[in-house]
């Protein structure tokens, strides 16, 4: 099948590469000339495990191509995927300018039947806007060409996106007629072999499903962080509580790990967008507002601990930070808790010595060169001469470090663990003052 993907970012590139991997001919369109030039040269603009291999392989085999020509893209594929960004607007609602721009381009250049598929995460009702835009342009051209609009939200986890696409838990498709449902079922047949994963529904329900899924997961995270904060106050251990409630099959263990809050390109944006959608329809979504508020505060919980430990005297201190990406196995720093922590500490005169296995380039892009930020080449380099170590991302490389060396390199043996990856008893035995989330601090006398 011939497939056009508008947008060669995270969702678009993964979608295009995975469709090509099962034998389809895919053309990825992006107006960013520099990005397309890099992709044509075999440079992958994002870090995602396994993605580079399948992109390069399918480019070599001729099944995956890249272009900046919108007209070529519309002419190429029966399936026209919209996978462009929908950044939050000033009021938190999703900005649909890029989505509607693609819809306008499809209307301008299509010459026969096309299926326009919203892969971007968009508010309920966006398919109607896309349909109206395409129809408006066709009417202006004075032509009557048949087309359909479909909602097909993505459920890709950063760090596992290729596996998520190749072995999906569900394939949600919002359609309004049997023809497009069967065409989409055929398109996804290679990913739907072992058992039925294809879930067809009305378009608005499909659009809401994506927001509901991410908001539910964000709610679990914020709820567990609330429990962590309560645990600290009452003298409980949130990790014991987590095991106690997670063993209940109705709750489960997924997304109930306390920490310094969620980040990334999805949860913050989608919770805000769904809350704004509810408000648009006259509903006050108090749970979503609380999820967002708790997460905002939780990102700075480690700063409060750092400030308290040093008696509020932070000016001139040096803090080592391990982990800049919002989660492991990605270089994505959008809405990352590390950013909130660093920016708050900078206000108080702190110098940051930072290390991340893959996000250093992204950090340089965001912050550039500044006197109060040292980019360490190795985790050990970040620790040397620092007043304390703060762990912000639970990368595997941080889980079993040389604590004896860390103790020697730090000015004082203090660790702030924002992801609860270390055992408090062990840290105490090793001679560290140790702070974590939802557990009592271990203070050296």
Coordinates of C-alpha atoms in Angstrom, one line a residue:
X1 CA 0.0 0.0 0.0
X2 CA 1.1 3.6 -0.6
X3 CA 1.1 5.8 2.5
X4 CA 1.9 9.4 3.0
X5 CA 2.9 10.7 6.4
X6 CA 2.8 14.5 7.0
X7 CA 5.3 15.3 9.8
X8 CA 8.6 13.5 10.3
X9 CA 8.9 14.1 14.0
X10 CA 8.6 11.5 16.8
X11 CA 5.2 10.1 15.8
X12 CA 5.5 10.5 12.0
X13 CA 8.9 9.0 11.7
X14 CA 8.1 6.0 13.8
X15 CA 4.8 5.5 12.0
X16 CA 6.4 5.7 8.6
X17 CA 9.3 3.4 9.4
X18 CA 7.1 0.8 10.9
X19 CA 4.6 0.8 8.0
X20 CA 7.6 0.5 5.6
X21 CA 9.0 -2.4 7.7
X22 CA 6.0 -4.6 6.8
X23 CA 6.3 -3.9 3.1
X24 CA 4.4 -0.7 2.4
X25 CA 5.7 2.1 0.3
X26 CA 5.9 5.2 2.5
X27 CA 6.6 8.9 1.8
X28 CA 7.3 11.2 4.7
X29 CA 6.6 14.9 4.1
X30 CA 8.0 17.7 6.2
X31 CA 8.4 21.4 5.5
X32 CA 11.6 21.5 7.6
X33 CA 14.2 21.3 4.8
X34 CA 17.1 20.8 7.2
X35 CA 15.3 17.8 8.8
X36 CA 14.5 16.2 5.5
X37 CA 18.1 16.7 4.3
X38 CA 19.4 15.0 7.5
X39 CA 17.0 12.1 7.0
X40 CA 18.0 11.7 3.4
X41 CA 21.6 11.5 4.6
X42 CA 20.7 8.8 7.1
X43 CA 20.7 11.0 10.2
X44 CA 17.9 10.3 12.7
X45 CA 16.8 13.6 14.4
X46 CA 15.5 11.8 17.6
X47 CA 16.7 9.2 19.9
X48 CA 14.5 6.1 20.0
X49 CA 15.8 2.6 20.5
X50 CA 15.5 0.5 17.3
X51 CA 14.3 3.3 15.1
X52 CA 17.6 4.1 13.3
X53 CA 18.0 0.5 12.2
X54 CA 14.5 0.2 10.6
X55 CA 14.7 3.7 9.0
X56 CA 18.1 3.0 7.4
X57 CA 17.1 -0.5 6.2
X58 CA 13.8 0.6 4.6
X59 CA 15.5 3.6 3.0
X60 CA 18.0 1.2 1.4
X61 CA 15.2 -1.0 0.3
X62 CA 13.4 1.9 -1.3
X63 CA 10.3 1.5 0.8
X64 CA 10.8 4.7 2.8
X65 CA 11.4 8.1 1.3
X66 CA 11.4 11.7 2.4
X67 CA 10.4 14.9 0.7
X68 CA 9.5 18.6 1.4
X69 CA 7.0 18.6 -1.5
X70 CA 3.4 18.7 -0.2
X71 CA 2.1 18.2 -3.7
X72 CA 4.1 15.0 -4.1
X73 CA 2.9 13.7 -0.8
X74 CA -0.8 14.2 -1.6
X75 CA -0.4 12.6 -5.0
X76 CA 1.5 9.6 -3.5
X77 CA -0.6 7.8 -0.9
X78 CA -4.2 6.7 -0.6
X79 CA -3.7 7.0 3.1
X80 CA -2.8 10.5 4.1
X81 CA -1.6 10.5 7.8
X82 CA -1.5 13.8 9.7
X83 CA 1.3 13.4 12.3
X84 CA 2.3 17.0 13.0
X85 CA 2.7 18.7 16.3
X86 CA -0.2 20.1 18.3
X87 CA 1.6 22.2 20.9
X88 CA -0.4 23.7 23.8
X89 CA -1.7 27.2 23.1
X90 CA -1.4 30.0 25.6
X91 CA -4.5 28.8 27.4
X92 CA -3.4 25.1 27.4
X93 CA -5.7 24.0 24.6
X94 CA -4.1 22.2 21.6
X95 CA -2.9 24.4 18.7
X96 CA -4.4 22.9 15.5
X97 CA -2.7 25.3 13.0
X98 CA -0.4 22.6 11.7
X99 CA -3.1 20.0 11.5
X100 CA -5.5 22.3 9.5
X101 CA -2.6 23.4 7.3
X102 CA -2.1 19.8 6.2
X103 CA -5.8 19.4 5.6
X104 CA -5.8 22.5 3.5
X105 CA -2.8 21.1 1.5
X106 CA -4.6 17.9 0.9
X107 CA -7.7 19.8 -0.4
X108 CA -5.5 21.9 -2.7
X109 CA -3.7 19.0 -4.4
X110 CA -5.9 15.9 -4.3
X111 CA -7.1 14.6 -7.6
X112 CA -8.9 11.4 -6.5
X113 CA -10.1 9.6 -3.4
X114 CA -8.0 10.0 -0.3
X115 CA -8.3 8.9 3.4
X116 CA -7.2 11.7 5.7
X117 CA -6.1 10.1 9.0
X118 CA -5.5 12.1 12.2
X119 CA -2.5 10.5 13.9
X120 CA -1.7 13.6 15.9
X121 CA -3.2 13.9 19.4
X122 CA -6.1 16.3 18.8
X123 CA -9.2 17.5 20.8
X124 CA -12.6 16.0 20.3
X125 CA -14.2 17.5 17.1
X126 CA -10.9 18.0 15.2
X127 CA -12.0 15.5 12.5
X128 CA -15.0 17.7 11.8
X129 CA -12.6 20.7 11.4
X130 CA -10.3 18.7 9.1
X131 CA -13.3 17.6 7.0
X132 CA -14.6 21.2 6.8
X133 CA -11.2 22.5 5.7
X134 CA -10.7 19.9 3.0
X135 CA -14.3 20.5 1.7
X136 CA -13.9 24.3 1.8
X137 CA -10.7 24.1 -0.4
X138 CA -12.3 21.6 -2.8
X139 CA -15.3 23.9 -3.2
X140 CA -13.0 26.8 -3.8
X141 CA -11.3 24.8 -6.6
X142 CA -14.7 24.0 -8.0
X143 CA -14.2 20.2 -7.8
X144 CA -16.1 17.4 -6.2
X145 CA -13.7 14.7 -5.0
X146 CA -14.6 12.0 -2.5
X147 CA -12.6 11.7 0.7
X148 CA -12.9 10.4 4.2
X149 CA -11.5 11.6 7.5
X150 CA -10.5 9.1 10.2
X151 CA -9.2 9.3 13.8
X152 CA -6.4 6.9 14.5
X153 CA -4.6 8.1 17.7
X154 CA -1.1 6.8 18.5
X155 CA -0.3 5.0 21.8
X156 CA 3.5 5.1 21.6
X157 CA 5.6 5.2 24.7
X158 CA 8.9 7.1 24.2
X159 CA 11.7 4.6 24.6
X160 CA 9.5 1.7 23.4
X161 CA 7.8 3.3 20.4
X162 CA 9.0 0.8 17.7
X163 CA 7.8 -2.2 19.8
X164 CA 4.6 -0.4 20.6
X165 CA 3.8 0.1 16.9
X166 CA 4.9 -3.4 15.8
X167 CA 3.2 -5.2 18.7
X168 CA 0.3 -2.9 19.6
X169 CA -2.0 -3.6 22.6
X170 CA -4.8 -1.9 20.7
X171 CA -5.4 -0.2 17.3
X172 CA -8.0 2.4 17.8
X173 CA -9.8 3.7 14.7
X174 CA -12.6 6.2 14.6
X175 CA -14.6 6.0 11.4
X176 CA -18.0 7.1 10.1
X177 CA -18.6 4.5 7.4
X178 CA -17.9 0.8 6.8
X179 CA -15.7 1.4 3.8
X180 CA -13.0 3.3 5.7
X181 CA -13.2 0.8 8.5
X182 CA -12.3 -2.1 6.3
X183 CA -9.6 -0.1 4.5
X184 CA -8.0 0.7 7.8
X185 CA -8.4 -2.9 9.0
X186 CA -6.5 -4.0 5.9
X187 CA -3.8 -1.4 6.4
X188 CA -3.2 -2.6 10.0
X189 CA -3.6 -6.4 9.3
X190 CA 0.2 -7.1 9.6
X191 CA 0.1 -5.8 13.2
X192 CA -3.1 -7.6 14.1
X193 CA -2.2 -11.3 13.6
X194 CA -2.1 -13.1 17.0
X195 CA -5.4 -11.8 18.4
X196 CA -7.9 -9.0 17.6
X197 CA -6.4 -5.6 18.5
X198 CA -8.4 -3.6 16.0
X199 CA -11.0 -1.5 17.8
X200 CA -13.4 0.5 15.6
X201 CA -15.6 3.2 17.0
X202 CA -17.1 6.6 16.1
X203 CA -14.7 9.4 15.4
X204 CA -15.3 11.5 18.5
X205 CA -14.9 8.5 20.8
X206 CA -11.6 7.7 19.2
X207 CA -10.4 11.3 19.7
X208 CA -11.4 11.2 23.3
X209 CA -9.9 7.8 23.9
X210 CA -6.3 9.1 23.5
X211 CA -6.8 12.0 25.9
X212 CA -8.6 9.7 28.4
X213 CA -5.8 7.1 28.3
X214 CA -3.0 9.6 29.0
X215 CA -5.0 11.5 31.6
X216 CA -5.7 8.3 33.4
X217 CA -2.0 7.4 33.5
X218 CA -1.1 10.9 34.6
X219 CA -3.8 10.6 37.3
X220 CA -2.2 7.4 38.7
X221 CA 1.2 9.2 38.9
X222 CA -0.1 12.3 40.7
X223 CA -2.2 10.2 43.0
X224 CA 0.8 8.1 44.0
X225 CA 2.8 11.2 44.5
X226 CA 0.1 12.5 46.8
X227 CA 0.3 9.3 48.8
X228 CA 4.1 9.7 48.9
X229 CA 3.8 13.2 50.4
X230 CA 1.3 11.9 53.0
X231 CA 3.7 9.0 53.7
X232 CA 6.5 11.4 54.6
X233 CA 4.2 13.3 57.0
X234 CA 2.9 10.3 58.8
X235 CA 6.1 8.3 59.0
X236 CA 5.1 5.6 56.4
X237 CA 7.2 4.1 53.6
X238 CA 5.5 4.8 50.2
X239 CA 7.4 1.9 48.6
X240 CA 5.7 -0.5 51.1
X241 CA 2.4 1.1 50.4
X242 CA 3.0 0.8 46.7
X243 CA 3.6 -2.9 47.0
X244 CA 0.5 -3.3 49.2
X245 CA -1.9 -1.6 46.8
X246 CA -0.2 -2.8 43.6
X247 CA -0.8 -6.4 44.5
X248 CA -4.6 -5.7 44.1
X249 CA -5.4 -6.8 40.6
X250 CA -7.9 -3.9 40.3
X251 CA -5.0 -1.4 40.8
X252 CA -1.9 -3.1 39.5
X253 CA 1.7 -1.9 39.6
X254 CA 1.9 0.2 36.4
X255 CA 2.3 3.9 36.9
X256 CA 2.2 3.9 40.7
X257 CA 5.9 4.7 41.2
X258 CA 6.3 7.8 43.2
X259 CA 8.9 10.4 42.0
X260 CA 9.4 14.0 41.0
X261 CA 6.4 14.1 38.6
X262 CA 5.8 13.3 35.0
X263 CA 7.0 15.2 31.9
X264 CA 7.4 14.7 28.2
X265 CA 5.4 15.7 25.2
X266 CA 2.2 13.9 26.0
X267 CA 1.0 13.8 29.6
X268 CA 1.3 17.5 30.5
X269 CA -0.1 18.7 27.2
X270 CA -2.9 16.1 27.0
X271 CA -4.1 16.6 30.6
X272 CA -4.2 20.4 30.0
X273 CA -6.0 20.0 26.6
X274 CA -8.6 17.6 28.0
X275 CA -9.3 20.0 31.0
X276 CA -9.7 22.9 28.5
X277 CA -12.0 20.8 26.3
X278 CA -14.2 20.1 29.3
X279 CA -14.2 23.7 30.3
X280 CA -15.2 24.6 26.7
X281 CA -18.3 22.5 27.1
X282 CA -19.1 24.0 30.5
X283 CA -17.8 21.2 32.7
X284 CA -15.4 21.9 35.6
X285 CA -13.0 18.9 35.6
X286 CA -11.7 19.1 39.1
X287 CA -9.7 15.8 39.0
X288 CA -7.8 16.9 35.9
X289 CA -7.0 20.3 37.5
X290 CA -5.8 18.5 40.6
X291 CA -3.6 16.1 38.6
X292 CA -1.9 19.0 36.9
X293 CA -1.5 21.0 40.1
X294 CA 0.0 18.1 42.0
X295 CA 2.4 17.4 39.2
X296 CA 3.6 21.0 39.0
X297 CA 4.3 21.0 42.8
X298 CA 5.9 17.6 42.7
X299 CA 8.5 18.6 40.2
X300 CA 9.9 21.0 42.8
X301 CA 9.7 18.6 45.8
X302 CA 13.3 17.8 45.5
X303 CA 14.2 21.5 45.5
X304 CA 12.4 21.8 48.8
X305 CA 14.4 19.0 50.3
X306 CA 17.7 20.5 49.0
X307 CA 16.8 23.9 50.4
X308 CA 15.9 22.5 53.8
X309 CA 19.0 20.3 54.0
X310 CA 21.3 23.3 53.4
X311 CA 19.3 25.6 55.7
X312 CA 18.2 27.8 52.8
X313 CA 21.8 28.8 52.0
X314 CA 22.1 27.6 48.4
X315 CA 24.0 30.5 46.8
X316 CA 27.4 29.2 45.6
X317 CA 26.5 25.6 46.0
X318 CA 27.2 23.0 43.4
X319 CA 24.6 20.2 42.7
X320 CA 25.3 17.2 40.5
X321 CA 22.3 16.1 38.5
X322 CA 22.0 12.6 37.1
X323 CA 19.3 12.4 34.4
X324 CA 18.0 15.2 32.2
X325 CA 15.5 13.4 30.0
X326 CA 12.0 13.1 31.4
X327 CA 12.3 9.3 31.4
X328 CA 14.9 6.7 30.4
X329 CA 15.6 5.6 26.8
X330 CA 14.8 9.0 25.3
X331 CA 16.5 12.3 24.8
X332 CA 13.2 14.2 25.2
X333 CA 13.5 17.0 27.8
X334 CA 10.1 18.6 27.1
X335 CA 8.5 19.3 30.5
X336 CA 11.2 17.2 32.2
X337 CA 11.3 17.6 36.0
X338 CA 15.1 18.1 35.7
X339 CA 14.4 21.4 33.9
X340 CA 12.1 22.7 36.7
X341 CA 14.7 21.7 39.3
X342 CA 17.7 23.3 37.5
X343 CA 15.8 26.5 36.7
X344 CA 14.7 26.8 40.3
X345 CA 18.1 26.2 41.7
X346 CA 19.7 28.7 39.3
X347 CA 17.5 31.4 40.8
X348 CA 19.2 30.7 44.1
X349 CA 22.7 30.9 42.8
X350 CA 23.4 27.1 42.4
X351 CA 25.8 25.7 39.8
X352 CA 24.6 22.5 38.1
X353 CA 26.9 19.7 37.0
X354 CA 24.7 17.6 34.8
X355 CA 25.0 14.2 33.1
X356 CA 22.5 12.2 31.0
X357 CA 23.4 9.1 28.8
X358 CA 21.6 10.5 25.7
X359 CA 20.1 14.0 26.4
X360 CA 23.3 16.1 26.6
X361 CA 22.9 17.4 23.1
X362 CA 19.3 18.3 23.7
X363 CA 20.3 20.1 27.0
X364 CA 22.9 22.1 25.0
X365 CA 20.3 23.0 22.5
X366 CA 17.9 24.3 25.2
X367 CA 20.4 26.0 27.5
X368 CA 23.5 26.7 25.5
X369 CA 26.7 27.6 27.3
X370 CA 26.3 29.3 30.7
X371 CA 28.6 29.7 33.6
X372 CA 26.2 27.9 36.1
X373 CA 25.8 24.7 34.0
X374 CA 28.6 22.2 33.5
X375 CA 28.0 19.4 30.9
X376 CA 29.7 16.3 32.3
X377 CA 31.0 13.6 29.9
X378 CA 30.5 10.9 32.5
X379 CA 28.3 10.5 35.6
X380 CA 31.5 10.4 37.7
X381 CA 32.5 13.8 36.3
X382 CA 29.2 15.4 37.4
X383 CA 29.7 14.3 41.0
X384 CA 33.3 15.6 41.5
X385 CA 33.4 18.6 43.8
X386 CA 29.6 18.8 44.1
X387 CA 27.8 19.5 47.4
X388 CA 25.2 16.8 46.7
X389 CA 23.9 14.5 44.0
X390 CA 20.3 14.6 42.8
X391 CA 18.9 11.7 40.7
X392 CA 16.2 12.9 38.3
X393 CA 15.9 10.1 35.8
X394 CA 16.0 6.3 36.5
X395 CA 18.5 5.3 33.8
X396 CA 19.9 1.8 34.3
X397 CA 23.4 3.2 34.4
X398 CA 22.6 5.0 37.7
X399 CA 21.2 2.0 39.5
X400 CA 24.4 0.4 40.8
X401 CA 27.2 3.1 40.8
X402 CA 30.4 3.0 42.8
X403 CA 29.1 4.6 46.0
X404 CA 32.5 4.6 47.6
X405 CA 33.9 6.7 44.8
X406 CA 30.8 8.9 44.9
X407 CA 31.4 9.5 48.6
X408 CA 35.0 10.5 48.0
X409 CA 34.1 12.8 45.1
X410 CA 31.3 14.7 46.8
X411 CA 32.1 17.5 49.2
X412 CA 29.7 15.9 51.6
X413 CA 27.9 12.6 51.2
X414 CA 24.4 13.7 50.4
X415 CA 22.1 12.1 47.8
X416 CA 18.6 13.3 46.8
X417 CA 16.9 10.5 45.0
X418 CA 14.0 11.7 42.9
X419 CA 13.1 8.3 41.6
X420 CA 13.6 6.0 44.7
X421 CA 16.1 3.8 42.9
X422 CA 18.3 3.3 46.0
X423 CA 17.6 1.4 49.2
X424 CA 17.5 3.8 52.2
X425 CA 19.0 1.2 54.6
X426 CA 21.9 0.5 52.3
X427 CA 22.6 4.2 51.7
X428 CA 22.6 4.8 55.5
X429 CA 25.0 1.9 56.0
X430 CA 27.3 3.4 53.3
X431 CA 27.5 6.7 55.2
X432 CA 25.2 8.8 53.1
X433 CA 22.6 11.4 54.1
X434 CA 19.8 10.2 51.9
X435 CA 16.6 11.8 50.8
X436 CA 14.0 10.2 48.6
X437 CA 10.3 10.5 47.8
X438 CA 7.7 9.3 50.3
X439 CA 10.2 7.7 52.7
X440 CA 11.8 9.0 55.8
X441 CA 15.2 10.7 55.3
X442 CA 18.3 8.9 56.5
X443 CA 20.6 11.5 58.2
X444 CA 24.2 11.0 59.2
X445 CA 25.0 12.2 62.7

